[in-house]
Coordinates of C-alpha atoms in Angstrom, one line a residue:
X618 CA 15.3 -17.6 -4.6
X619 CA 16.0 -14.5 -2.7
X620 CA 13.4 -11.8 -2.2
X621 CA 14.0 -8.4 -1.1
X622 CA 12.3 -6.5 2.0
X623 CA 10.6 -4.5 0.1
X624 CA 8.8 -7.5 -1.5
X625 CA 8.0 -9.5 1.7
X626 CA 6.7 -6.6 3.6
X627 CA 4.2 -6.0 0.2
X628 CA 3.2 -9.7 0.5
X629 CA 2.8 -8.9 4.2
X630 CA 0.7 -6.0 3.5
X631 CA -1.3 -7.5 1.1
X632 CA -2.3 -10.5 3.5
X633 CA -3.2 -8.5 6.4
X634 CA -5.0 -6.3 4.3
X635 CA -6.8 -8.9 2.8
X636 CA -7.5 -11.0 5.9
X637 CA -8.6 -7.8 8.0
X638 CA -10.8 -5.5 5.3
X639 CA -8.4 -2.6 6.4
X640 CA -4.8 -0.8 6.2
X641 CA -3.9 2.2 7.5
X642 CA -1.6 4.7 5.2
X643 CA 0.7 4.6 8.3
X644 CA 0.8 0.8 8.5
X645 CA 1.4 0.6 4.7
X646 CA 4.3 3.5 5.3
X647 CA 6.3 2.0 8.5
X648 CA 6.1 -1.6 6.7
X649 CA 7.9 -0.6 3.5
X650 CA 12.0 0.0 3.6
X651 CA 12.9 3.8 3.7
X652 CA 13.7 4.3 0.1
X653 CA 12.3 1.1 -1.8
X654 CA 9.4 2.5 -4.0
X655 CA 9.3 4.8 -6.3
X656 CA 6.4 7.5 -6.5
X657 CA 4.7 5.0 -9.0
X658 CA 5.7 1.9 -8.0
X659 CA 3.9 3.3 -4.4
X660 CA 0.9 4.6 -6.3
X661 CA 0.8 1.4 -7.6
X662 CA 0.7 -0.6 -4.7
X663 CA -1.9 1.7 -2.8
X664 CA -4.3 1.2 -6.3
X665 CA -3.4 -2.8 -6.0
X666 CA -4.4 -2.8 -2.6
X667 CA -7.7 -1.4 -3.4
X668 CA -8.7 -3.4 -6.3
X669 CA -7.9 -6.3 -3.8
X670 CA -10.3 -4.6 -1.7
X671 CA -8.8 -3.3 0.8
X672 CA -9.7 -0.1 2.7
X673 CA -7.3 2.2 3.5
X674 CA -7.5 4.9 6.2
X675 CA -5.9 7.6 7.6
X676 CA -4.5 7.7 10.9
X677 CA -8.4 9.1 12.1
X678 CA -9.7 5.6 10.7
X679 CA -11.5 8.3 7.7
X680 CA -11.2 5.9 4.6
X681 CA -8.4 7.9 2.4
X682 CA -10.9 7.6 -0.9
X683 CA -9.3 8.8 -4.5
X684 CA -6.4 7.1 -4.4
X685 CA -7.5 4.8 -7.9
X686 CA -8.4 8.1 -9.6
X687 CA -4.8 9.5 -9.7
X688 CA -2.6 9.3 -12.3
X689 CA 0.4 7.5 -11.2
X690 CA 3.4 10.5 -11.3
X691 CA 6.2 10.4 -13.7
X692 CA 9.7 9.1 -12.5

């Protein structure tokens, strides 16, 4: 079975995310393909990351905090 890039670098994320506690919103941004999410498939996948537990910062290591309480956009 094939599997896109956008998938495998979202598996990617998820296990270095899980294994180290942390992401940064850059890391999460330079690992996914230009172009491969939509707004709420993205929101999605920064509120899956967190229910796995996952911290994500910003660039100042500042844990980003709100992202679970925002309604996912309409595409």
């Amino acid at each position: 079975m094939k599997t896109s890039r956008s998938h495998r670098a979202r598996k990617e994320l998820f296990q270095r995310g899980i294994r180290q506690g942390t992401l940064t919103v850059q890391e999460i941004e330079r690992a996914l393909p230009a172009g491969s999410l939509t707004d709420s498939e993205r929101w999605l996948l920064y509120y899956s990351l967190r229910a796995s537990g996952v911290e994500i910062r910003d660039a100042d290591g500042t844990q980003v905090s709100g992202l679970e309480l925002r309604t996912p956009p309409l595409d």
